[in-house]
Amino acid sequence: MKYRTTALLTLAHTATDVNQGAIPVLLPFFIAQHNLTYAAAAAIVFTTTLVSTFTQPIFGVVADRLSRPWLMPLGVLLAGLGLSCVGLAPTYETGLIAVGLSGIGVAAFHPEGARLANRFAGDKKATVMSIFATGGQLGFAIGPLIATFALLKWGIKGTAFMAVPAICVTLLVALVLPGLWKYHDAVGGKAAQKNQGVDFWGAFILLSVLVLFRSIIFYGINTFLPLFWINVLNQSKAAGASALTVFFASGVVGNLLGGRIADHFGLRAAVLVEFAVLSVIFPVFAFTSNPSWALLILVPIALMNSASVGPLLVLGQNYLPNRIGLASGVTLGLAFSFGGTMTPFFGWIDDHHGLRAAIIVLSFLPIICTGLTAFLPKPKIADIGH
């Protein structure tokens, strides 16, 4: 039953984040339809990022206080319907509203989805949360493919197709989730939710800062990697796209492995080693000029960076055992949204000092992450109620 639930939640996570991954693909079509400037088009990405980042903690509080599992399928549905309306919007302003609604759907899904994944995970929380997080990565990866198919076939109005996976997954979750919930309660789930321990706010705030820096690393690589391949390593655009594919594929593997490693060796120890290794290999990548070596080094960079996602999420939930929804909302909001707001800073470095300089600055952020991880207390300190 645990694996059935994990698969369902992971599928729902994929169906939600497909919409975030699709946004960059629809921008050229939206620009052409409304004759927009690049700044106006960038506001679309900024809107969904901002809405998702700041409303996820709010939905986390709601999930903790009211325990509303229906927020998860509602989030999936709203994320898809919101994006599907972007191409149908008669004006730029209404398009922004549609994107904002999609961002609210994304924000509604993540805290409740992560809270349910934690509740059904049993004693393999890091493994389950890593699988759950992988669903988001897959959504980001296949979102552009689905959107490209729909936009090339039907034009800008093809965004309506994005409602199809959202509706299908919403119906599936709505049908299956009640049975899973009854099963969980029948085997003692309600009792397990009592006496959760003491909330350790100091540790959680430190963890949130750590997740913030990890998010910046991810978004920085995601944004500038193809440009680095083309303009610094003097490779083709196809090679740049291939490097990004390698980064995403390796990241999925790292995410899955990271949970198992953390369950075996401990959450904090696993994250500490992963960031320490990243602190060594990322600067080497930043200074390399050989495309073959760069591609080879990129694989462990993606593995180490993604391996920490699930364990960090579980650490946050352990530090706030009575507010798992809020912990999930903050950690997921920072991990998958906040980093996007910092990319203009690295763009400024690129404009004034060159792209390699931006990558070099980015490559030293894992050292900060390693230091912050070293100061994190072990989860059992926060989890004294068990």
Coordinates of N, CA, C and O in Angstrom, one line a residue, residues 261-322:
I261 N 20.3 6.5 0.5 CA 21.5 6.8 1.2 C 21.2 7.4 2.5 O 21.8 7.0 3.6
A262 N 20.3 8.4 2.5 CA 20.0 9.1 3.8 C 19.3 8.2 4.8 O 19.5 8.2 6.0
D263 N 18.4 7.3 4.3 CA 17.8 6.3 5.2 C 18.7 5.4 5.8 O 18.6 4.9 6.9
H264 N 19.8 5.1 5.1 CA 20.8 4.1 5.6 C 21.9 4.7 6.5 O 22.2 4.2 7.5
F265 N 22.4 5.9 6.1 CA 23.5 6.5 6.9 C 23.0 7.7 7.7 O 23.9 8.2 8.5
G266 N 21.8 8.2 7.6 CA 21.4 9.3 8.4 C 21.2 10.6 7.5 O 21.9 10.8 6.5
L267 N 20.2 11.4 7.8 CA 19.8 12.5 7.0 C 20.9 13.5 6.9 O 21.4 13.9 5.8
R268 N 21.4 14.0 8.1 CA 22.3 15.1 8.2 C 23.7 14.6 7.6 O 24.3 15.4 6.8
A269 N 24.1 13.4 7.9 CA 25.4 12.9 7.4 C 25.4 12.8 5.9 O 26.4 13.2 5.3
A270 N 24.3 12.4 5.3 CA 24.3 12.2 3.9 C 24.3 13.6 3.2 O 25.1 13.8 2.2
V271 N 23.6 14.5 3.7 CA 23.5 15.9 3.1 C 24.9 16.5 3.2 O 25.4 17.2 2.3
L272 N 25.5 16.4 4.4 CA 26.9 17.0 4.6 C 27.9 16.5 3.6 O 28.6 17.3 3.0
V273 N 27.9 15.2 3.4 CA 28.9 14.6 2.5 C 28.6 15.0 1.0 O 29.5 15.4 0.3
E274 N 27.3 15.1 0.7 CA 26.9 15.5 -0.7 C 27.3 16.9 -1.0 O 27.9 17.2 -2.1
F275 N 27.1 17.8 -0.1 CA 27.5 19.2 -0.3 C 29.0 19.4 -0.3 O 29.6 20.2 -1.0
A276 N 29.7 18.6 0.6 CA 31.2 18.6 0.6 C 31.8 18.2 -0.7 O 32.7 18.8 -1.2
V277 N 31.2 17.1 -1.3 CA 31.7 16.6 -2.6 C 31.4 17.7 -3.6 O 32.3 18.0 -4.5
L278 N 30.2 18.2 -3.6 CA 29.9 19.3 -4.6 C 30.8 20.5 -4.5 O 31.1 21.1 -5.5
S279 N 31.2 20.8 -3.2 CA 32.1 22.0 -3.0 C 33.5 21.8 -3.7 O 34.1 22.8 -4.1
V280 N 33.8 20.5 -3.9 CA 35.1 20.2 -4.5 C 35.0 20.2 -6.1 O 35.8 20.7 -6.8
I281 N 34.0 19.5 -6.5 CA 33.9 19.2 -8.0 C 33.3 20.4 -8.8 O 33.6 20.6 -10.0
F282 N 32.4 21.2 -8.2 CA 31.8 22.3 -8.9 C 32.8 23.3 -9.3 O 32.8 23.8 -10.5
P283 N 33.7 23.8 -8.5 CA 34.7 24.7 -8.9 C 35.7 24.2 -10.0 O 36.1 24.9 -10.9
V284 N 35.9 22.9 -10.0 CA 36.7 22.3 -11.0 C 36.0 22.4 -12.4 O 36.6 22.7 -13.4
F285 N 34.7 22.2 -12.3 CA 33.9 22.3 -13.5 C 33.9 23.8 -14.0 O 34.0 24.0 -15.3
A286 N 33.8 24.7 -13.1 CA 33.8 26.1 -13.5 C 35.0 26.6 -14.2 O 35.0 27.5 -15.1
F287 N 36.2 26.0 -13.9 CA 37.4 26.4 -14.5 C 37.9 25.6 -15.7 O 38.9 25.9 -16.3
T288 N 37.1 24.5 -16.0 CA 37.6 23.6 -17.1 C 37.2 24.3 -18.4 O 36.3 25.0 -18.6
S289 N 38.0 23.9 -19.4 CA 37.8 24.4 -20.8 C 37.7 23.3 -21.8 O 37.5 23.5 -23.0
N290 N 37.7 22.1 -21.3 CA 37.5 20.9 -22.1 C 36.1 20.4 -22.1 O 35.6 20.0 -21.0
P291 N 35.4 20.4 -23.2 CA 33.9 20.0 -23.2 C 33.7 18.6 -22.7 O 32.7 18.3 -22.0
S292 N 34.6 17.7 -23.0 CA 34.5 16.3 -22.6 C 34.6 16.1 -21.1 O 33.8 15.4 -20.4
W293 N 35.6 16.8 -20.5 CA 35.8 16.8 -19.1 C 34.6 17.5 -18.4 O 34.2 17.0 -17.3
A294 N 34.2 18.6 -19.0 CA 33.0 19.3 -18.4 C 31.8 18.4 -18.3 O 31.1 18.4 -17.3
L295 N 31.5 17.7 -19.4 CA 30.4 16.8 -19.4 C 30.5 15.7 -18.4 O 29.6 15.3 -17.7
L296 N 31.8 15.2 -18.2 CA 32.0 14.1 -17.3 C 31.8 14.6 -15.8 O 31.2 13.9 -15.0
I297 N 32.3 15.8 -15.6 CA 32.2 16.3 -14.2 C 30.7 16.7 -13.9 O 30.3 16.7 -12.7
L298 N 30.0 17.1 -14.9 CA 28.6 17.5 -14.8 C 27.7 16.4 -14.1 O 26.8 16.7 -13.4
V299 N 28.0 15.2 -14.4 CA 27.2 14.1 -13.9 C 27.2 14.0 -12.4 O 26.2 14.0 -11.7
P300 N 28.4 14.0 -11.7 CA 28.4 14.0 -10.3 C 27.9 15.3 -9.7 O 27.4 15.2 -8.5
I301 N 28.0 16.4 -10.4 CA 27.5 17.6 -9.9 C 26.0 17.5 -9.7 O 25.4 17.8 -8.7
A302 N 25.3 17.0 -10.8 CA 23.9 16.8 -10.8 C 23.5 15.8 -9.7 O 22.5 15.9 -9.0
L303 N 24.2 14.7 -9.6 CA 23.9 13.6 -8.6 C 24.0 14.2 -7.2 O 23.0 14.0 -6.4
M304 N 25.1 14.9 -6.9 CA 25.2 15.4 -5.5 C 24.2 16.5 -5.2 O 23.6 16.6 -4.1
N305 N 23.9 17.4 -6.2 CA 23.0 18.5 -5.9 C 21.6 18.0 -5.7 O 20.8 18.5 -4.8
S306 N 21.2 17.0 -6.5 CA 19.8 16.5 -6.4 C 19.6 15.5 -5.2 O 18.5 15.3 -4.7
A307 N 20.7 14.8 -4.8 CA 20.6 13.8 -3.8 C 20.1 14.4 -2.5 O 19.6 13.7 -1.6
S308 N 20.4 15.7 -2.3 CA 20.0 16.3 -1.0 C 18.6 16.7 -0.9 O 18.1 17.1 0.2
V309 N 17.8 16.7 -2.0 CA 16.5 17.3 -2.0 C 15.5 16.6 -1.0 O 14.9 17.2 -0.2
G310 N 15.4 15.2 -1.2 CA 14.5 14.5 -0.3 C 14.9 14.5 1.2 O 14.1 14.8 2.1
P311 N 16.2 14.3 1.5 CA 16.7 14.4 2.9 C 16.4 15.8 3.5 O 16.1 15.9 4.7
L312 N 16.7 16.8 2.7 CA 16.4 18.2 3.3 C 14.9 18.4 3.6 O 14.6 19.0 4.6
L313 N 14.1 17.8 2.7 CA 12.6 18.0 3.0 C 12.2 17.2 4.3 O 11.5 17.7 5.1
V314 N 12.8 16.0 4.5 CA 12.5 15.2 5.7 C 13.0 15.9 6.9 O 12.4 15.9 8.0
L315 N 14.2 16.5 6.8 CA 14.8 17.2 7.9 C 13.9 18.4 8.3 O 13.7 18.6 9.5
G316 N 13.4 19.1 7.4 CA 12.5 20.2 7.7 C 11.2 19.7 8.4 O 10.8 20.3 9.4
Q317 N 10.7 18.6 7.9 CA 9.5 18.0 8.6 C 9.8 17.5 10.0 O 9.0 17.6 10.9
N318 N 11.0 17.0 10.2 CA 11.4 16.5 11.5 C 11.7 17.7 12.5 O 11.4 17.5 13.7
Y319 N 12.2 18.8 12.0 CA 12.4 19.9 12.8 C 11.1 20.6 13.3 O 11.0 21.2 14.3
L320 N 10.0 20.5 12.4 CA 8.7 21.0 12.8 C 7.7 19.8 12.7 O 6.8 19.8 11.9
P321 N 7.8 18.9 13.6 CA 6.9 17.7 13.6 C 5.5 18.0 13.7 O 4.6 17.2 13.3
N322 N 5.1 19.1 14.3 CA 3.7 19.5 14.5 C 3.2 20.4 13.4 O 2.0 20.7 13.4

